[in-house]
Every structure is written in structure tokens, then in C-alpha cells.
Amino acid sequence: MKIGLYFGSFNPIHIGHLIIASHVLNQTDLQQVWFVVSPQNPFKPASSLLNEYHRLHLVQLAVEDDIRLRASDIEFKLPKPSYTIDTLIYLKEKYPQHSFEIIMGSDSFQNLPKWKNASLLISDYTFTVYNRPGFTINNNAGAKLRILDAPLLTISATHVRDNIKAGKTIRYLVPEKVREYIEANHYYQ
């Protein structure tokens, strides 16, 4: 099976993430997208994140009705902070029958040369990159790219969290099950 790996903090997952995943599946030969919940991104302070198991559960709620999407806790089993290359090596060993691609926005792609073992990532994996406004795709490193123009919303996890802190609704920004769970558990307040 060809699987796209969509890495992120998903703090929390929102409609924009799901639209990207669905669009990638509709426009490519990938058969599934796995949302790889990163317990600790090396580029983000851990103190700003909701507990990883809570974030994973929110992703599970968001994708449970779509067999093409899956929540993955694979990075929970690996050393922190999470590095993409370590996760990919582990997945390759655990699931040799699958092939994996990396899904990311053009904003993240521009930082790829700063990633741990970037040259190995570039030589061994394909990147499905969706355009984000203001971030042109410069492929000086020679990565294997599949470039998509995805439908983009200016929704961010920060915007969702800010709405919660301000006592505003997050209805329609996140799946309804996710909204209900966040509100019932008083997350991000």
C-alpha cells in the first residue's frame, strides 16, 4: 500500500488538515493518509502542546469515519524530540510491505535542509508538497516532489486555540466530534 504520512502536532486537528488529506488522496495514487501525531516537534516548545494522548484521541475522533485516514502514535514509541528520519526508518522496518511518502506544505518544505539527515530523506523519499501562500517551492536539494495546489483555508491550530481562550465558538473549524470533546474536557482554556 502507498501511504502518505502527514506529520504534525495537531494541536488540535482542524478542518484544514482534513481537507488537505482528502485532497491529496483524491489527486494522487496514495491509498491512505496517516496523521502522525508528534509528541514533541523539535521546532516547537513542548509547553505549548496539549498532552500527546489527548491530541491523538482528537485525531482519532476526526478520522474515525473515513477508512482512508488513520491516526498514528508511532512517534510515541520513539525518542523525543521526534525526527522524521527516525520515524521513517522505524516504519520501513515495521511495515516493509508499504511504501511511504511525506505530505507537507511549502512552508515546511523550505525548512527541509535544516532537518536531521535531510540528505537521506531527500534521496530515499518522495514529498507531496501543497502550495501555501507566500512560500514558493524551491527544490535546490533535488528532492523527489509531487506538487499540488490544494484548497486552502486560513485556519490554524493557533486560531482554534485563541477562539477557545476568548470564549468564542470553534464550530465548523474542527469536526463536530472534536469540538464536543474539546469543550467537554475544557481543553485549551
Backbone as ProteinMPNN parsed JSONL, in Angstrom:
{"seq_chain_A": "MKIGLYFGSFNPIHIGHLIIASHVLNQTDLQQVWFVVSPQNPFKPASSLLNEYHRLHLVQLAVEDDIRLRASDIEFKLPKPSYTIDTLIYLKEKYPQHSFEIIMGSDSFQNLPKWKNASLLISDYTFTVYNRPGFTINNNAGAKLRILDAPLLTISATHVRDNIKAGKTIRYLVPEKVREYIEANHYYQ", "coords_chain_A": {"N_chain_A": [[0.841, -1.185, 0.0], [0.447, 2.257, -0.734], [1.278, 4.901, 1.242], [0.627, 8.067, 2.558], [2.315, 10.166, 4.734], [1.398, 12.394, 7.11], [2.729, 14.566, 9.034], [2.577, 16.119, 12.244], [1.82, 18.399, 14.966], [-0.821, 18.701, 15.516], [-2.534, 20.333, 17.173], [-5.077, 21.755, 18.083], [-6.209, 19.092, 15.811], [-7.734, 20.224, 12.787], [-10.28, 21.361, 10.441], [-8.924, 22.232, 8.149], [-6.616, 20.561, 8.047], [-7.82, 18.108, 7.476], [-9.054, 18.587, 5.027], [-6.806, 18.959, 3.396], [-5.644, 16.352, 3.562], [-7.675, 14.763, 2.388], [-7.777, 15.903, -0.169], [-5.188, 15.313, -1.123], [-5.375, 12.515, -1.262], [-7.371, 12.305, -3.225], [-6.087, 13.364, -5.457], [-3.761, 11.969, -6.007], [-1.899, 8.84, -6.23], [-1.83, 7.748, -3.759], [-3.002, 5.615, -1.163], [-3.809, 5.721, 1.455], [-3.819, 8.121, 4.121], [-1.836, 8.764, 6.83], [-2.1, 10.355, 9.856], [0.449, 11.474, 11.584], [0.983, 11.901, 14.78], [2.969, 14.079, 16.452], [4.714, 13.814, 19.397], [6.554, 15.609, 20.413], [7.678, 18.216, 18.681], [10.757, 19.137, 17.292], [11.008, 21.813, 16.642], [9.174, 23.258, 18.052], [8.057, 24.586, 21.198], [7.551, 22.321, 23.862], [5.897, 22.94, 25.975], [3.75, 24.338, 24.983], [1.968, 22.563, 24.017], [-0.937, 20.483, 24.057], [-1.383, 17.513, 25.989], [0.058, 14.642, 24.46], [-1.458, 12.251, 24.173], [-4.067, 13.13, 24.424], [-4.194, 14.793, 22.172], [-3.809, 12.848, 20.168], [-6.147, 11.336, 20.551], [-8.076, 13.215, 19.752], [-7.427, 13.396, 17.027], [-8.041, 10.769, 16.286], [-10.839, 10.806, 16.713], [-11.507, 12.642, 14.719], [-10.929, 11.293, 12.325], [-12.229, 8.863, 12.326], [-14.447, 8.053, 10.805], [-13.633, 7.699, 8.208], [-12.167, 5.505, 6.153], [-9.886, 5.86, 4.715], [-8.198, 7.404, 6.127], [-5.985, 7.62, 8.933], [-5.086, 7.681, 12.372], [-1.931, 7.984, 13.843], [0.231, 6.805, 16.35], [2.896, 6.362, 16.257], [5.245, 7.825, 16.755], [5.209, 8.087, 19.467], [6.482, 5.986, 20.525], [9.104, 6.35, 20.077], [12.325, 7.992, 20.642], [12.313, 11.301, 22.119], [13.083, 14.67, 21.152], [10.875, 14.273, 18.269], [12.057, 13.049, 15.231], [11.749, 13.138, 11.774], [13.198, 11.385, 10.047], [13.96, 9.284, 11.748], [11.485, 8.222, 12.41], [10.596, 7.366, 9.892], [12.492, 5.375, 9.259], [11.907, 3.53, 11.258], [9.213, 2.915, 10.574], [9.6, 1.752, 8.065], [10.92, -0.588, 8.759], [8.982, -1.803, 10.394], [6.722, -1.995, 8.751], [7.309, -3.354, 6.117], [5.94, -4.0, 3.82], [4.638, -1.779, 2.892], [4.84, 1.395, 1.155], [6.095, 4.659, 1.747], [5.307, 8.113, 1.679], [5.967, 11.605, 2.179], [3.898, 14.136, 3.338], [3.513, 17.564, 3.084], [3.33, 21.133, 3.664], [4.311, 23.912, 1.558], [5.553, 25.769, 3.153], [6.736, 24.304, 5.254], [8.381, 22.689, 3.7], [10.39, 24.39, 2.809], [12.073, 24.465, 4.976], [13.306, 22.037, 5.021], [16.124, 21.448, 4.477], [17.233, 21.922, 7.004], [16.524, 19.825, 8.573], [17.087, 16.825, 10.504], [19.325, 14.545, 9.097], [18.705, 15.3, 6.448], [19.622, 14.898, 3.822], [19.396, 12.14, 3.459], [16.63, 11.79, 3.681], [15.859, 13.211, 1.398], [17.039, 11.701, -0.636], [15.803, 9.196, -0.382], [12.994, 9.355, -0.227], [9.73, 10.387, -1.44], [8.173, 13.532, -1.695], [5.086, 14.952, -1.141], [3.98, 17.952, -1.777], [2.059, 20.677, -0.842], [1.034, 23.79, -2.075], [1.458, 26.771, -0.235], [0.309, 30.025, 0.455], [2.648, 32.608, -0.132], [4.923, 31.087, 0.2], [7.144, 29.952, -1.797], [8.063, 27.106, -3.752], [11.162, 25.904, -3.631], [13.372, 23.842, -4.988], [16.171, 23.25, -4.627], [17.653, 21.244, -3.472], [17.024, 18.953, -4.805], [14.942, 17.128, -4.306], [12.561, 14.429, -4.615], [9.628, 15.358, -5.878], [6.125, 15.928, -5.623], [3.9, 18.187, -6.543], [1.149, 19.964, -5.372], [-1.765, 21.96, -5.843], [-3.641, 22.666, -3.367], [-6.942, 23.012, -1.92], [-7.085, 25.701, 0.181], [-7.58, 26.867, 3.473], [-7.575, 29.594, 5.709], [-7.227, 28.608, 8.289], [-5.883, 27.852, 11.404], [-4.256, 25.906, 13.953], [-3.523, 27.533, 16.03], [-5.34, 29.653, 15.755], [-7.713, 28.276, 16.351], [-7.205, 27.566, 19.039], [-6.956, 30.141, 20.141], [-9.567, 31.127, 19.776], [-10.941, 29.456, 21.547], [-9.785, 30.211, 24.012], [-10.733, 32.808, 24.12], [-13.369, 32.406, 24.535], [-14.965, 32.006, 22.336], [-16.781, 30.398, 19.647], [-15.771, 27.266, 18.168], [-16.996, 25.89, 16.317], [-17.407, 24.433, 13.143], [-14.754, 24.909, 12.539], [-13.35, 22.792, 13.424], [-13.875, 19.182, 13.283], [-17.159, 18.131, 14.288], [-17.329, 16.169, 16.361], [-14.821, 16.457, 17.483], [-14.921, 19.101, 18.388], [-16.951, 18.867, 20.346], [-15.688, 17.133, 22.162], [-13.417, 18.577, 22.939], [-14.658, 20.766, 24.19], [-16.113, 19.46, 26.246], [-14.059, 18.536, 27.821], [-12.692, 20.761, 28.521], [-10.374, 21.636, 27.176], [-7.558, 23.615, 26.218], [-8.266, 25.991, 27.525]], "CA_chain_A": [[0.0, 0.0, 0.0], [1.153, 3.541, -0.739], [0.753, 5.677, 2.357], [1.157, 9.405, 2.781], [2.49, 10.489, 6.148], [1.134, 13.804, 7.376], [3.285, 14.781, 10.366], [2.195, 17.38, 12.862], [1.441, 18.44, 16.376], [-2.276, 18.598, 15.538], [-2.763, 20.917, 18.498], [-5.694, 20.48, 17.729], [-6.525, 18.853, 14.401], [-8.842, 21.072, 12.344], [-10.843, 21.066, 9.12], [-7.889, 22.44, 7.134], [-5.805, 19.332, 7.954], [-8.624, 17.052, 6.846], [-9.229, 18.954, 3.619], [-5.531, 18.644, 2.722], [-5.504, 14.892, 3.458], [-8.639, 14.277, 1.407], [-7.342, 16.382, -1.492], [-4.016, 14.515, -1.519], [-5.864, 11.186, -1.672], [-8.123, 12.436, -4.473], [-5.25, 13.83, -6.565], [-2.551, 11.155, -6.148], [-2.116, 7.395, -6.162], [-1.751, 7.302, -2.366], [-4.202, 4.875, -0.783], [-4.179, 6.15, 2.8], [-3.014, 9.149, 4.784], [-1.689, 8.576, 8.271], [-1.776, 11.55, 10.622], [1.464, 11.087, 12.559], [0.958, 12.873, 15.862], [4.309, 14.245, 17.024], [4.624, 14.187, 20.811], [7.353, 16.824, 20.595], [8.329, 18.71, 17.474], [11.982, 19.831, 17.713], [10.933, 23.237, 16.335], [8.123, 23.9, 18.848], [8.201, 24.324, 22.639], [6.624, 21.289, 24.34], [4.965, 23.514, 26.947], [2.587, 24.902, 24.3], [1.18, 21.468, 23.463], [-1.814, 19.633, 24.842], [-0.82, 16.174, 26.143], [0.042, 13.918, 23.177], [-2.538, 11.264, 24.113], [-5.29, 13.889, 24.164], [-4.14, 15.201, 20.755], [-4.032, 11.632, 19.388], [-7.568, 10.999, 20.636], [-8.8, 14.165, 18.904], [-7.211, 12.974, 15.637], [-8.842, 9.555, 16.104], [-12.225, 11.234, 16.554], [-11.643, 13.35, 13.45], [-10.767, 10.426, 11.142], [-12.814, 7.539, 12.547], [-15.468, 7.696, 9.817], [-13.036, 7.667, 6.868], [-11.197, 4.398, 6.147], [-8.657, 6.282, 4.03], [-7.401, 8.19, 7.07], [-5.633, 6.895, 10.152], [-4.283, 8.377, 13.378], [-0.772, 7.164, 14.193], [1.005, 7.159, 17.539], [4.203, 5.723, 16.049], [6.326, 8.617, 17.357], [5.139, 7.97, 20.926], [7.358, 4.864, 20.878], [10.462, 6.724, 19.691], [12.905, 9.045, 21.497], [11.871, 12.682, 21.901], [12.038, 15.08, 20.226], [10.612, 13.413, 17.122], [12.712, 13.4, 13.972], [11.084, 12.433, 10.677], [14.012, 10.29, 9.527], [13.878, 8.159, 12.693], [10.14, 7.65, 12.258], [10.539, 6.662, 8.607], [13.291, 4.144, 9.378], [11.114, 2.62, 12.087], [8.06, 2.462, 9.79], [10.095, 0.88, 7.0], [11.193, -1.885, 9.395], [7.739, -2.364, 10.936], [5.769, -2.225, 7.661], [8.072, -3.442, 4.862], [5.023, -4.193, 2.688], [4.11, -0.476, 2.487], [5.777, 2.466, 0.793], [5.688, 5.871, 2.439], [5.639, 9.443, 1.173], [5.8, 12.647, 3.186], [2.997, 15.209, 2.927], [3.818, 18.803, 3.811], [3.106, 22.4, 2.985], [5.522, 24.549, 1.02], [6.214, 26.468, 4.254], [7.604, 23.322, 5.907], [9.365, 22.182, 2.745], [11.541, 25.302, 2.723], [12.957, 24.181, 6.112], [13.815, 20.665, 4.915], [17.582, 21.313, 4.637], [17.598, 22.016, 8.425], [16.066, 18.629, 9.266], [18.063, 15.776, 10.771], [19.569, 13.64, 7.969], [17.913, 15.793, 5.31], [20.075, 14.303, 2.561], [18.825, 10.793, 3.388], [15.21, 11.98, 3.376], [15.755, 13.667, 0.017], [17.413, 10.634, -1.562], [15.022, 7.965, -0.232], [11.542, 9.525, -0.118], [9.013, 11.357, -2.26], [7.454, 14.547, -0.922], [3.901, 15.557, -1.72], [4.014, 19.306, -1.206], [0.958, 21.532, -1.276], [1.399, 25.208, -2.051], [0.893, 27.669, 0.777], [0.565, 31.392, 0.014], [3.836, 33.271, 0.396], [6.047, 30.152, 0.338], [7.418, 29.316, -3.08], [8.776, 25.834, -3.64], [12.499, 25.949, -4.192], [13.88, 22.478, -4.834], [17.61, 23.208, -4.901], [18.22, 19.999, -2.94], [16.747, 17.871, -5.743], [14.019, 16.137, -3.743], [11.512, 13.893, -5.488], [8.459, 16.151, -5.483], [4.813, 15.942, -6.256], [3.396, 19.483, -6.088], [-0.305, 20.091, -5.513], [-2.478, 23.156, -5.417], [-4.74, 22.175, -2.542], [-7.826, 24.063, -1.424], [-6.55, 26.132, 1.466], [-8.318, 27.76, 4.35], [-6.638, 30.237, 6.631], [-7.488, 28.096, 9.637], [-4.694, 27.289, 12.041], [-4.489, 25.412, 15.311], [-3.408, 28.714, 16.893], [-6.631, 30.346, 15.663], [-8.679, 27.466, 17.105], [-6.903, 27.732, 20.478], [-7.272, 31.528, 20.518], [-11.024, 31.225, 19.896], [-11.337, 28.79, 22.792], [-9.37, 31.065, 25.136], [-11.567, 34.007, 24.126], [-14.757, 32.024, 24.756], [-15.68, 32.005, 21.053], [-17.051, 29.059, 19.133], [-14.872, 26.64, 17.186], [-17.867, 25.128, 15.407], [-17.03, 24.493, 11.723], [-13.293, 24.962, 12.391], [-12.909, 21.421, 13.718], [-15.02, 18.276, 13.181], [-18.097, 18.297, 15.396], [-16.943, 15.287, 17.47], [-13.631, 17.059, 18.091], [-15.411, 20.272, 19.132], [-17.663, 18.404, 21.541], [-14.736, 16.547, 23.104], [-12.608, 19.675, 23.47], [-15.48, 21.547, 25.119], [-16.456, 18.638, 27.415], [-12.862, 18.333, 28.638], [-12.138, 22.088, 28.811], [-9.027, 21.757, 26.622], [-7.068, 24.891, 25.674], [-8.852, 27.168, 28.165]], "C_chain_A": [[0.884, 1.245, 0.0], [0.489, 4.463, 0.273], [1.437, 7.03, 2.42], [1.194, 9.677, 4.267], [2.369, 11.994, 6.326], [1.539, 14.028, 8.831], [2.767, 16.094, 10.939], [1.92, 17.247, 14.339], [-0.063, 18.229, 16.512], [-2.802, 19.056, 16.902], [-3.818, 22.027, 18.466], [-5.803, 20.307, 16.207], [-7.717, 19.738, 14.031], [-9.235, 20.717, 10.917], [-9.801, 21.243, 8.014], [-7.007, 21.215, 6.947], [-6.552, 18.25, 7.178], [-8.866, 17.331, 5.367], [-7.959, 18.627, 2.832], [-5.407, 17.14, 2.509], [-6.44, 14.331, 2.396], [-8.231, 14.674, -0.014], [-6.147, 15.568, -1.995], [-4.466, 13.131, -1.996], [-6.607, 11.251, -3.002], [-7.231, 12.728, -5.669], [-4.004, 12.983, -6.82], [-2.92, 9.675, -6.137], [-1.947, 6.861, -4.735], [-3.087, 6.662, -1.979], [-4.704, 5.232, 0.619], [-3.304, 7.329, 3.192], [-3.032, 8.835, 6.267], [-1.307, 9.914, 8.889], [-0.818, 11.12, 11.726], [1.546, 12.188, 13.613], [2.336, 12.911, 16.518], [4.181, 14.652, 18.487], [5.416, 15.458, 21.103], [8.083, 17.143, 19.304], [9.59, 19.455, 17.909], [11.962, 21.334, 17.464], [9.868, 23.97, 17.145], [8.342, 23.606, 20.325], [7.137, 23.346, 23.126], [5.572, 21.862, 25.276], [3.702, 24.061, 26.289], [1.622, 23.822, 23.81], [0.265, 20.818, 24.5], [-1.144, 18.259, 24.928], [-0.985, 15.371, 24.846], [-1.091, 12.902, 23.073], [-3.89, 11.937, 23.888], [-5.332, 14.318, 22.692], [-4.39, 14.004, 19.841], [-5.517, 11.269, 19.385], [-8.413, 11.941, 19.771], [-8.639, 13.811, 17.424], [-8.036, 11.715, 15.356], [-10.315, 9.89, 15.909], [-12.459, 11.853, 15.175], [-11.66, 12.406, 12.246], [-11.545, 9.113, 11.226], [-13.845, 7.116, 11.509], [-14.934, 7.607, 8.387], [-11.933, 6.608, 6.842], [-9.896, 4.758, 5.439], [-7.704, 7.016, 4.953], [-7.152, 7.392, 8.342], [-4.83, 7.798, 11.078], [-3.144, 7.448, 13.777], [-0.055, 7.715, 15.415], [2.434, 6.635, 17.457], [5.331, 6.497, 16.741], [6.297, 8.583, 18.882], [6.13, 6.912, 21.419], [8.838, 5.183, 20.636], [10.995, 7.808, 20.624], [12.366, 10.433, 21.121], [13.078, 13.605, 21.925], [11.959, 14.147, 19.017], [11.33, 13.947, 15.885], [12.133, 12.521, 12.87], [11.895, 11.243, 10.191], [13.946, 9.072, 10.445], [12.53, 7.446, 12.568], [10.054, 6.838, 10.976], [11.335, 5.359, 8.641], [12.518, 3.098, 10.178], [9.927, 2.055, 11.298], [8.475, 1.491, 8.692], [10.369, -0.53, 7.541], [9.896, -2.561, 9.835], [6.747, -2.749, 9.843], [6.504, -2.317, 6.317], [7.186, -3.603, 3.621], [4.466, -2.872, 2.164], [5.23, 0.429, 1.978], [5.195, 3.76, 1.355], [6.164, 7.116, 1.708], [5.357, 10.441, 2.282], [4.929, 13.751, 2.601], [3.336, 16.44, 3.76], [3.477, 20.021, 2.979], [4.409, 22.989, 2.503], [6.256, 25.345, 2.096], [7.169, 25.529, 4.991], [8.711, 22.841, 4.976], [10.591, 23.088, 2.665], [12.526, 25.083, 3.876], [13.622, 22.818, 6.036], [15.334, 20.554, 5.059], [18.06, 21.369, 6.095], [17.246, 20.744, 9.206], [17.206, 17.637, 9.466], [18.12, 14.826, 9.566], [18.755, 14.023, 6.733], [18.329, 15.129, 4.006], [19.523, 12.89, 2.378], [17.33, 10.859, 3.072], [15.03, 12.307, 1.89], [16.073, 12.542, -0.964], [16.456, 9.449, -1.534], [13.505, 8.13, -0.289], [11.007, 10.554, -1.104], [8.238, 12.282, -1.321], [6.255, 15.026, -1.729], [3.757, 16.902, -1.02], [2.842, 20.11, -1.758], [1.375, 22.987, -1.082], [0.683, 25.943, -0.929], [1.244, 29.079, 0.341], [1.805, 31.977, 0.694], [5.047, 32.37, 0.546], [6.252, 29.423, -0.977], [8.236, 28.049, -2.85], [10.082, 25.943, -4.397], [13.135, 24.584, -3.929], [15.357, 22.386, -5.216], [18.246, 21.899, -4.461], [17.943, 18.804, -3.853], [15.852, 16.775, -5.184], [13.045, 15.648, -4.808], [10.202, 14.513, -5.017], [7.225, 15.836, -6.299], [4.175, 17.211, -5.685], [1.905, 19.579, -6.387], [-0.759, 21.489, -5.136], [-3.708, 22.659, -4.68], [-5.664, 23.323, -2.172], [-7.392, 24.447, -0.017], [-7.514, 27.063, 2.19], [-7.304, 28.401, 5.279], [-6.994, 29.892, 8.072], [-6.161, 27.566, 10.163], [-5.078, 26.783, 13.421], [-4.404, 26.577, 16.3], [-4.73, 29.479, 16.915], [-7.698, 29.604, 16.472], [-8.46, 27.661, 18.604], [-7.26, 29.139, 20.961], [-8.781, 31.727, 20.672], [-11.497, 30.611, 21.206], [-11.005, 29.676, 23.99], [-10.245, 32.305, 25.266], [-13.045, 33.693, 24.347], [-15.603, 32.036, 23.494], [-15.859, 30.564, 20.57], [-15.939, 28.57, 18.193], [-15.679, 25.745, 16.247], [-17.461, 25.447, 13.969], [-15.53, 24.653, 11.497], [-12.674, 23.58, 12.61], [-14.113, 20.502, 13.495], [-15.881, 18.356, 14.448], [-17.735, 17.415, 16.597], [-15.732, 15.848, 18.222], [-14.046, 18.264, 18.932], [-16.078, 19.843, 20.434], [-16.693, 17.878, 22.596], [-13.864, 17.628, 23.746], [-13.401, 20.452, 24.518], [-15.805, 20.751, 26.385], [-15.28, 18.492, 28.363], [-12.125, 19.635, 28.958], [-10.679, 22.231, 28.344], [-8.792, 23.182, 26.115], [-7.664, 26.127, 26.342], [-7.832, 27.87, 29.044]], "O_chain_A": [[1.929, 1.282, 0.649], [-0.7, 4.766, 0.175], [2.661, 7.13, 2.345], [0.215, 9.443, 4.976], [3.145, 12.765, 5.761], [0.78, 13.716, 9.749], [2.546, 17.059, 10.208], [1.803, 16.15, 14.884], [-0.53, 17.653, 17.494], [-3.412, 18.299, 17.657], [-3.486, 23.165, 18.797], [-5.534, 21.225, 15.433], [-8.6, 19.976, 14.854], [-8.601, 19.881, 10.272], [-9.796, 20.484, 7.045], [-6.678, 20.86, 5.815], [-5.977, 17.568, 6.33], [-8.88, 16.408, 4.552], [-8.031, 18.082, 1.731], [-5.1, 16.694, 1.403], [-6.025, 13.501, 1.586], [-8.331, 13.873, -0.944], [-6.105, 15.181, -3.162], [-3.988, 12.638, -3.018], [-6.483, 10.341, -3.821], [-7.584, 12.374, -6.794], [-3.263, 13.257, -7.765], [-4.092, 9.31, -6.047], [-1.924, 5.647, -4.531], [-4.153, 7.103, -2.407], [-5.884, 5.061, 0.926], [-2.204, 7.513, 2.671], [-4.088, 8.664, 6.876], [-0.315, 10.53, 8.497], [-1.227, 10.477, 12.692], [2.103, 13.26, 13.373], [2.807, 11.914, 17.064], [3.613, 15.7, 18.796], [5.012, 16.279, 21.927], [8.993, 16.422, 18.893], [9.523, 20.311, 18.791], [12.796, 22.061, 18.004], [9.67, 25.17, 16.957], [8.766, 22.506, 20.68], [5.954, 23.521, 22.835], [4.467, 21.326, 25.363], [2.685, 24.233, 26.961], [0.573, 24.137, 23.248], [0.642, 20.63, 25.657], [-0.406, 17.883, 24.017], [-2.04, 15.416, 24.213], [-1.635, 12.708, 21.986], [-4.762, 11.37, 23.23], [-6.373, 14.22, 22.043], [-5.105, 14.126, 18.846], [-6.077, 10.934, 18.342], [-9.365, 11.499, 19.128], [-9.594, 13.91, 16.653], [-8.661, 11.609, 14.3], [-10.97, 9.32, 15.036], [-13.488, 11.611, 14.545], [-12.331, 12.686, 11.253], [-11.518, 8.327, 10.279], [-14.093, 5.921, 11.351], [-15.716, 7.453, 7.45], [-10.878, 6.799, 7.447], [-8.908, 4.033, 5.554], [-6.541, 7.23, 4.612], [-7.988, 6.597, 8.771], [-3.996, 8.583, 10.626], [-3.364, 6.262, 14.021], [0.229, 8.909, 15.511], [3.103, 6.484, 18.479], [6.27, 5.89, 17.256], [7.258, 9.004, 19.525], [6.562, 6.937, 22.571], [9.713, 4.377, 20.953], [10.221, 8.47, 21.316], [12.016, 10.695, 19.97], [14.025, 13.338, 22.665], [12.858, 13.342, 18.777], [11.227, 15.125, 15.542], [12.041, 11.303, 13.022], [11.324, 10.181, 9.945], [13.883, 7.941, 9.962], [12.457, 6.218, 12.616], [9.499, 5.739, 10.973], [10.886, 4.347, 8.102], [12.485, 1.924, 9.81], [9.665, 0.853, 11.348], [7.773, 0.517, 8.423], [10.09, -1.529, 6.877], [9.739, -3.77, 9.661], [6.01, -3.725, 9.992], [6.335, -1.443, 5.466], [7.638, -3.368, 2.501], [3.874, -2.849, 1.085], [6.4, 0.256, 2.32], [3.979, 3.936, 1.43], [7.278, 7.162, 1.187], [4.6, 10.157, 3.21], [5.189, 14.241, 1.502], [3.433, 16.367, 4.985], [3.352, 19.95, 1.756], [5.483, 22.618, 2.974], [7.459, 25.577, 1.973], [8.29, 25.919, 5.316], [9.841, 22.612, 5.409], [11.707, 22.606, 2.473], [13.69, 25.471, 3.771], [14.425, 22.477, 6.904], [15.8, 19.625, 5.72], [19.164, 20.917, 6.398], [17.627, 20.604, 10.368], [18.166, 17.612, 8.697], [17.087, 14.365, 9.081], [18.189, 13.162, 6.061], [17.478, 14.827, 3.17], [19.217, 12.488, 1.255], [16.828, 10.064, 2.278], [14.162, 11.749, 1.218], [15.44, 12.443, -2.014], [16.302, 8.76, -2.542], [12.791, 7.132, -0.39], [11.718, 11.459, -1.54], [7.72, 11.854, -0.29], [6.403, 15.456, -2.872], [3.453, 16.973, 0.171], [2.655, 20.214, -2.971], [1.979, 23.357, -0.075], [-0.515, 25.769, -0.703], [2.367, 29.319, -0.103], [1.99, 31.863, 1.906], [6.103, 32.834, 0.978], [5.616, 28.402, -1.24], [8.994, 27.941, -1.886], [10.112, 26.058, -5.623], [13.399, 24.223, -2.782], [15.744, 21.547, -6.029], [19.266, 21.486, -5.014], [18.561, 17.752, -3.693], [15.996, 15.611, -5.556], [12.745, 16.354, -5.77], [9.727, 14.238, -3.915], [7.287, 15.525, -7.488], [3.937, 17.298, -4.48], [1.459, 19.313, -7.503], [-0.21, 22.117, -4.231], [-4.701, 22.277, -5.299], [-5.234, 24.475, -2.112], [-7.341, 23.599, 0.874], [-8.163, 27.919, 1.59], [-6.28, 27.797, 5.596], [-7.053, 30.757, 8.946], [-5.413, 26.909, 9.439], [-6.098, 27.183, 13.983], [-5.13, 26.603, 17.293], [-5.186, 29.904, 17.977], [-8.488, 30.221, 17.186], [-9.411, 27.894, 19.35], [-7.8, 29.309, 22.054], [-9.226, 32.415, 21.591], [-12.349, 31.174, 21.893], [-11.838, 29.87, 24.876], [-10.478, 32.798, 26.369], [-13.88, 34.597, 24.347], [-16.831, 32.073, 23.573], [-15.178, 29.646, 21.027], [-15.271, 29.358, 17.524], [-15.122, 24.952, 15.487], [-17.204, 26.602, 13.63], [-15.074, 24.54, 10.359], [-11.624, 23.252, 12.057], [-15.252, 20.97, 13.511], [-15.375, 18.617, 15.539], [-17.825, 17.87, 17.737], [-15.637, 15.727, 19.443], [-13.578, 18.429, 20.058], [-15.796, 20.398, 21.496], [-16.859, 18.148, 23.786], [-13.606, 17.595, 24.949], [-12.891, 20.759, 25.595], [-15.776, 21.306, 27.484], [-15.469, 18.341, 29.57], [-11.068, 19.619, 29.588], [-9.86, 22.858, 29.015], [-9.712, 23.853, 25.647], [-7.578, 27.219, 25.78], [-8.148, 28.885, 29.665]]}, "name": "protein", "num_of_chains": 1, "seq": "MKIGLYFGSFNPIHIGHLIIASHVLNQTDLQQVWFVVSPQNPFKPASSLLNEYHRLHLVQLAVEDDIRLRASDIEFKLPKPSYTIDTLIYLKEKYPQHSFEIIMGSDSFQNLPKWKNASLLISDYTFTVYNRPGFTINNNAGAKLRILDAPLLTISATHVRDNIKAGKTIRYLVPEKVREYIEANHYYQ"}
